[in-house]
XYZ file of C-alpha atoms in Angstrom:
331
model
C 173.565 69.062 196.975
C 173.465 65.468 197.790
C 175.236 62.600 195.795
C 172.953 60.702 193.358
C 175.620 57.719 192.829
C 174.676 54.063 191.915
C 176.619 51.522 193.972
C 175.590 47.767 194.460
C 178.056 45.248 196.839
C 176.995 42.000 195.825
C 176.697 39.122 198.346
C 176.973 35.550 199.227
C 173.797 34.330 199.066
C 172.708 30.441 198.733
C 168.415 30.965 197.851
C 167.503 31.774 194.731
C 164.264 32.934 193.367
C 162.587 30.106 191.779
C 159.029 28.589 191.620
C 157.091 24.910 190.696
C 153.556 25.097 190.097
C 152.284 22.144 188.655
C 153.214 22.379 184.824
C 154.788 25.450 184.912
C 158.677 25.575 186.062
C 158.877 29.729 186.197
C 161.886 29.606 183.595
C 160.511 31.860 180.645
C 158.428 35.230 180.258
C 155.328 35.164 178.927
C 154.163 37.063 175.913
C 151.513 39.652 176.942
C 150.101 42.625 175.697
C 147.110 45.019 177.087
C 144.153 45.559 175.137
C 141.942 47.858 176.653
C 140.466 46.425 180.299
C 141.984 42.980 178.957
C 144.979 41.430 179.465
C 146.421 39.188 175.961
C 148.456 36.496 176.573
C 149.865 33.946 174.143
C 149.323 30.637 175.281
C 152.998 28.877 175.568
C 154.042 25.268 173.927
C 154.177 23.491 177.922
C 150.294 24.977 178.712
C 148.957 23.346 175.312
C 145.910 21.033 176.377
C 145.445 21.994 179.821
C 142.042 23.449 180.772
C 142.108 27.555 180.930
C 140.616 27.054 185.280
C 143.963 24.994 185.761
C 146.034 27.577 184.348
C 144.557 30.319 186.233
C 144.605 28.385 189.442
C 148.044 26.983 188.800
C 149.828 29.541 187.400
C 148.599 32.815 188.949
C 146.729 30.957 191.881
C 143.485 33.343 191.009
C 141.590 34.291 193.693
C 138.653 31.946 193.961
C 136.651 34.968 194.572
C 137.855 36.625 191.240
C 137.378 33.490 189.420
C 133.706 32.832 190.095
C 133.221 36.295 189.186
C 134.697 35.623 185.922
C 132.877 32.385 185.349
C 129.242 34.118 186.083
C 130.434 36.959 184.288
C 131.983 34.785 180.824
C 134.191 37.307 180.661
C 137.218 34.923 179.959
C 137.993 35.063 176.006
C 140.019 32.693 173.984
C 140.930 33.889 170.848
C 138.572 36.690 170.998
C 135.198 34.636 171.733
C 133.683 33.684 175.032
C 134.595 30.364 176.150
C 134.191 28.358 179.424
C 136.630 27.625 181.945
C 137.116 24.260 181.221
C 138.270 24.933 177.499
C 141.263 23.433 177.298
C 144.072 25.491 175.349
C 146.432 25.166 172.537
C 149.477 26.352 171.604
C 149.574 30.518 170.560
C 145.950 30.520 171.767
C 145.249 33.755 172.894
C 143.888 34.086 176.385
C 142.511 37.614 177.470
C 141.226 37.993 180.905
C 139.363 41.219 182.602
C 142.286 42.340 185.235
C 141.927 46.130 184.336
C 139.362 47.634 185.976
C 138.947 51.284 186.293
C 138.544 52.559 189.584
C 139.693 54.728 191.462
C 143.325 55.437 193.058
C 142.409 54.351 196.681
C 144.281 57.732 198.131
C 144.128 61.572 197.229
C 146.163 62.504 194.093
C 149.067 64.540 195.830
C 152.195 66.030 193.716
C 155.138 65.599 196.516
C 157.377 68.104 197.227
C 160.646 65.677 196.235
C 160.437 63.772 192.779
C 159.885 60.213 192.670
C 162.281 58.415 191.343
C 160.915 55.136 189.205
C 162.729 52.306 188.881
C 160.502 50.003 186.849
C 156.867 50.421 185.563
C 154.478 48.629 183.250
C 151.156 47.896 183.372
C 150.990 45.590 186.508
C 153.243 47.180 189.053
C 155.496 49.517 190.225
C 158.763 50.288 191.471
C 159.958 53.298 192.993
C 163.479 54.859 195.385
C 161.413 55.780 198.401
C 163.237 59.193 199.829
C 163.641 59.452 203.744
C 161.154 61.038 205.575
C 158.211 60.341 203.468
C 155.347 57.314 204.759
C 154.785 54.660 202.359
C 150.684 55.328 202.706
C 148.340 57.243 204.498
C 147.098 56.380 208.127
C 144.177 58.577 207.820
C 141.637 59.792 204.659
C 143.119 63.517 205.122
C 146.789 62.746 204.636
C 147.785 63.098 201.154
C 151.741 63.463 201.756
C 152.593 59.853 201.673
C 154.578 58.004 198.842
C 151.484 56.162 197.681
C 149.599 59.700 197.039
C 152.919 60.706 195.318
C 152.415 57.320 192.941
C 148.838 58.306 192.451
C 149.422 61.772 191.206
C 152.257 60.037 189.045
C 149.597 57.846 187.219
C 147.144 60.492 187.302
C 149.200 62.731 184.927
C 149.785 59.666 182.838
C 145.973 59.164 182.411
C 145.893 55.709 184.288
C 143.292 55.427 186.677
C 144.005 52.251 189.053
C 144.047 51.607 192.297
C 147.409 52.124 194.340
C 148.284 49.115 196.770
C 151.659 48.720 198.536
C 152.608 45.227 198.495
C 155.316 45.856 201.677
C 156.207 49.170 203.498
C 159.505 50.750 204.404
C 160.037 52.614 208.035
C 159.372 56.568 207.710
C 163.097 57.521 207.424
C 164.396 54.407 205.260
C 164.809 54.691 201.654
C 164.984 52.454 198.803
C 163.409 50.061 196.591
C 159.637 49.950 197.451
C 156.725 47.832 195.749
C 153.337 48.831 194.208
C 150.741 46.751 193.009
C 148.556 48.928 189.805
C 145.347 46.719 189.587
C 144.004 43.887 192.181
C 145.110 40.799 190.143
C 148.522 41.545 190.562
C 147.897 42.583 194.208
C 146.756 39.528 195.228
C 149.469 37.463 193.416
C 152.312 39.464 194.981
C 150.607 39.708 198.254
C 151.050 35.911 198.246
C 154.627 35.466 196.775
C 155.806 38.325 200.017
C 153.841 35.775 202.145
C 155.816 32.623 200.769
C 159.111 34.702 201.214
C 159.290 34.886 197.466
C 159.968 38.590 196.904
C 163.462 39.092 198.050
C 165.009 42.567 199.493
C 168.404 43.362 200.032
C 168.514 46.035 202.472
C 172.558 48.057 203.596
C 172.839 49.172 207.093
C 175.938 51.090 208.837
C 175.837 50.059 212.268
C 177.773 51.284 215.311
C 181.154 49.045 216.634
C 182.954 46.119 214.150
C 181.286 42.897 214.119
C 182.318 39.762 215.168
C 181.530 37.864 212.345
C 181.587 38.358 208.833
C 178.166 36.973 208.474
C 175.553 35.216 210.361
C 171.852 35.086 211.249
C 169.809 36.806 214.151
C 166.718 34.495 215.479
C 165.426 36.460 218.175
C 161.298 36.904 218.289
C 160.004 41.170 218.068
C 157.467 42.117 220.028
C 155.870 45.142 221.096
C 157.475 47.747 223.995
C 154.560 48.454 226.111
C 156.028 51.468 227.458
C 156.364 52.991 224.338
C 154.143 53.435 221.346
C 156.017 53.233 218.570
C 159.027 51.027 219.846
C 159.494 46.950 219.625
C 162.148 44.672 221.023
C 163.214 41.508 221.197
C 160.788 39.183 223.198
C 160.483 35.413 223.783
C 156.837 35.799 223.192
C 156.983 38.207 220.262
C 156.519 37.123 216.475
C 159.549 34.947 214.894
C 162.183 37.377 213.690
C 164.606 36.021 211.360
C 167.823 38.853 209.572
C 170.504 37.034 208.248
C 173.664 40.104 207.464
C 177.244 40.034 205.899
C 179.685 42.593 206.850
C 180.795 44.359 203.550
C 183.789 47.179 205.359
C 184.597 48.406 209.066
C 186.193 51.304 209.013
C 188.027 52.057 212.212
C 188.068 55.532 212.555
C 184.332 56.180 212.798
C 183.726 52.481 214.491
C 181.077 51.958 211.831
C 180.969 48.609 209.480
C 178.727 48.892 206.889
C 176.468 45.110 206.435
C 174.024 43.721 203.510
C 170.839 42.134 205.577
C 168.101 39.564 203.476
C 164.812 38.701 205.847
C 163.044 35.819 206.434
C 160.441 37.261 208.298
C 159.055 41.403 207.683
C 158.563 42.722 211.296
C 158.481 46.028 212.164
C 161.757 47.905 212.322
C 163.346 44.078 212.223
C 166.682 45.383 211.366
C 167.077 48.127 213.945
C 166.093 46.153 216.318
C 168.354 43.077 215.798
C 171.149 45.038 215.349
C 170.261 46.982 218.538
C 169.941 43.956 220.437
C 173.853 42.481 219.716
C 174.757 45.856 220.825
C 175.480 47.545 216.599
C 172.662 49.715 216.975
C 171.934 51.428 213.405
C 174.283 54.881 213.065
C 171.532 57.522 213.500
C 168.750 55.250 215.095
C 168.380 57.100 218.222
C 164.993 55.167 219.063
C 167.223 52.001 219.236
C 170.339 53.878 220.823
C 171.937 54.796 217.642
C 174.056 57.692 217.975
C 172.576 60.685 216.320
C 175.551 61.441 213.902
C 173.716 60.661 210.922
C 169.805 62.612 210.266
C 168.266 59.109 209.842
C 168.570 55.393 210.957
C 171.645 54.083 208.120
C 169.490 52.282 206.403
C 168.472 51.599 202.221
C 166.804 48.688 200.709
C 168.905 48.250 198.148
C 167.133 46.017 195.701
C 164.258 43.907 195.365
C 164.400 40.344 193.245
C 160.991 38.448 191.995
C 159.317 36.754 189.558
C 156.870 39.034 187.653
C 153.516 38.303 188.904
C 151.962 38.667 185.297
C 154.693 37.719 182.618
C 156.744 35.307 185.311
C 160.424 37.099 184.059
C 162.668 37.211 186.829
C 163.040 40.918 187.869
C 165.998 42.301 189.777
C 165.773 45.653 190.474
C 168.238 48.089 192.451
C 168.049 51.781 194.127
C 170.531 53.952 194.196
C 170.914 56.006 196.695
C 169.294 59.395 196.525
C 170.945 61.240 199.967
C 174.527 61.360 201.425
C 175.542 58.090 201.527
C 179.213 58.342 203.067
C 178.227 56.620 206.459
C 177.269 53.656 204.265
C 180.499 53.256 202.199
C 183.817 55.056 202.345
C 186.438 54.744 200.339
């Protein structure tokens, strides 16, 4: 039986997640509460006499699309009555908006073989320790083994009926810390923080030989292999690929070190390939010349850090790892 053991090596790390938009600095959580398709939220002290469209466009950066919808529609309430979007807003007003929409999961229902393991769930999203050798979502209408049809039969037992979106995606055989979005409002507001490099992923790697460095950055652009279907590689005229890493252990007698990696960028199998290309392939990624000594590439997303995309806390989440993790750390 494999280890289920909850181990985080903390980093050096200058960013931190933080956000300005117009009045609102990001440095409280809002106080919200569902009420059937609505969302209820208490209007704060620093929102008092701005107009509701500011706040909406401001704050949660509503898609213009949404929000004409909800101006035809007058489905914006302030303390329980209709009001237009100009209505400007006092303090412990209640704002409800319409962001719960029944419909329906987006992929087939599918109880998974392996258990999901949840991390952190409410109302807006969802968090979950992706196991190797499980997709993150279908690539076809008939394939109902993926993580996201996993996550659907998960909500489906709850009695929830919303959509399932992935906000990012991990490589088949990498586990870890993996984002869902549970209705479109939230979707479209996390879709745009991952854009703005605002949701930020930790991700451990072993890798083959002892590094150089302690810590560093890779900038070398990923493109596609045209000789092979699945494969990239570093290319002058591929997409910018950005992998900044710090070495946590080497340990001598396997010639592994074990490294924390943050992105800049998301390319496809970024990591793997960086590595590859200084010559640390991944232990176990034999697509990049990893030796096969491991059953999968060595690598976990380890946690994810953001600011809710609803109630604006600051969430920091972490995975444990949920296989044999001794090519990763070792004592």
């Amino acid at each position: 039986m494999a280890r289920r053991i909850v181990r985080t090596i903390m980093i050096e790390r200058n960013d931190e997640i933080s956000e300005k938009k117009g009045f609102f600095t990001g440095d409280y959580m809002l106080k919200t509460k569902r009420l059937g398709n609505y969302l209820q939220v208490a209007i704060p002290s620093n929102w008092e006499n701005h107009a509701i469209e500011q706040i909406l466009k401001e704050v949660w950066e509503t898609p213009k699309k949404l929000l004409h919808q909800w101006r035809m529609d007058k489905t914006i309430l302030l303390n329980g009555m209709q009001t237009a979007l100009s209505t400007k807003v006092k303090e412990n007003d209640e704002l409800s908006l319409p962001i719960f929409t029944k419909g329906d999961y987006g992929v087939i229902p599918n109880k998974l073989q392996q258990a999901i393991q949840i991390l952190y769930e409410d109302d807006h999203l969802i968090i979950v320790n992706k196991p190797a050798r499980i997709a993150t979502h279908p690539n076809g209408a008939s394939d109902k083994t993926t993580l996201a049809n996993g996550i659907a039969n998960h909500l489906q037992e709850k009695g929830e009926t919303c959509t399932v979106k992935h906000i990012h995606r991990l490589d088949q055989d990498t586990t870890g810390a993996i984002l869902f979005a549970k209705h479109y409002f939230a979707g479209a507001i996390l879709d745009k923080k991952l854009e703005r490099r605002e949701i930020k992923r930790i991700y451990v790697a072993a890798i083959h030989g002892k590094l150089t460095n302690k810590k560093g950055i890779i900038r070398t652009n990923i493109g596609r292999d045209r000789h092979h279907p699945t494969r990239r590689r570093v290319s002058p005229t591929g997409q910018t690929a950005i992998t900044h890493f710090q070495l946590h252990q080497y340990n001598a007698k396997r010639n592994i070190s074990t490294v924390l990696c943050w992105l800049e960028t998301g390319r496809t199998h970024q990591i793997r390939v960086h590595f590859s290309s200084i010559g640390h392939p991944l232990v176990g990624d034999t697509l990049y010349g990893g030796k096969p000594i491991f059953h999968r590439q060595a690598l976990h997303a380890q946690s994810i850090e953001f600011i809710h995309p609803i109630t604006l806390e600051k969430l920091k989440v972490t995975a444990p790892f949920i296989d044999e993790m001794s090519y990763f750390y070792t004592e």
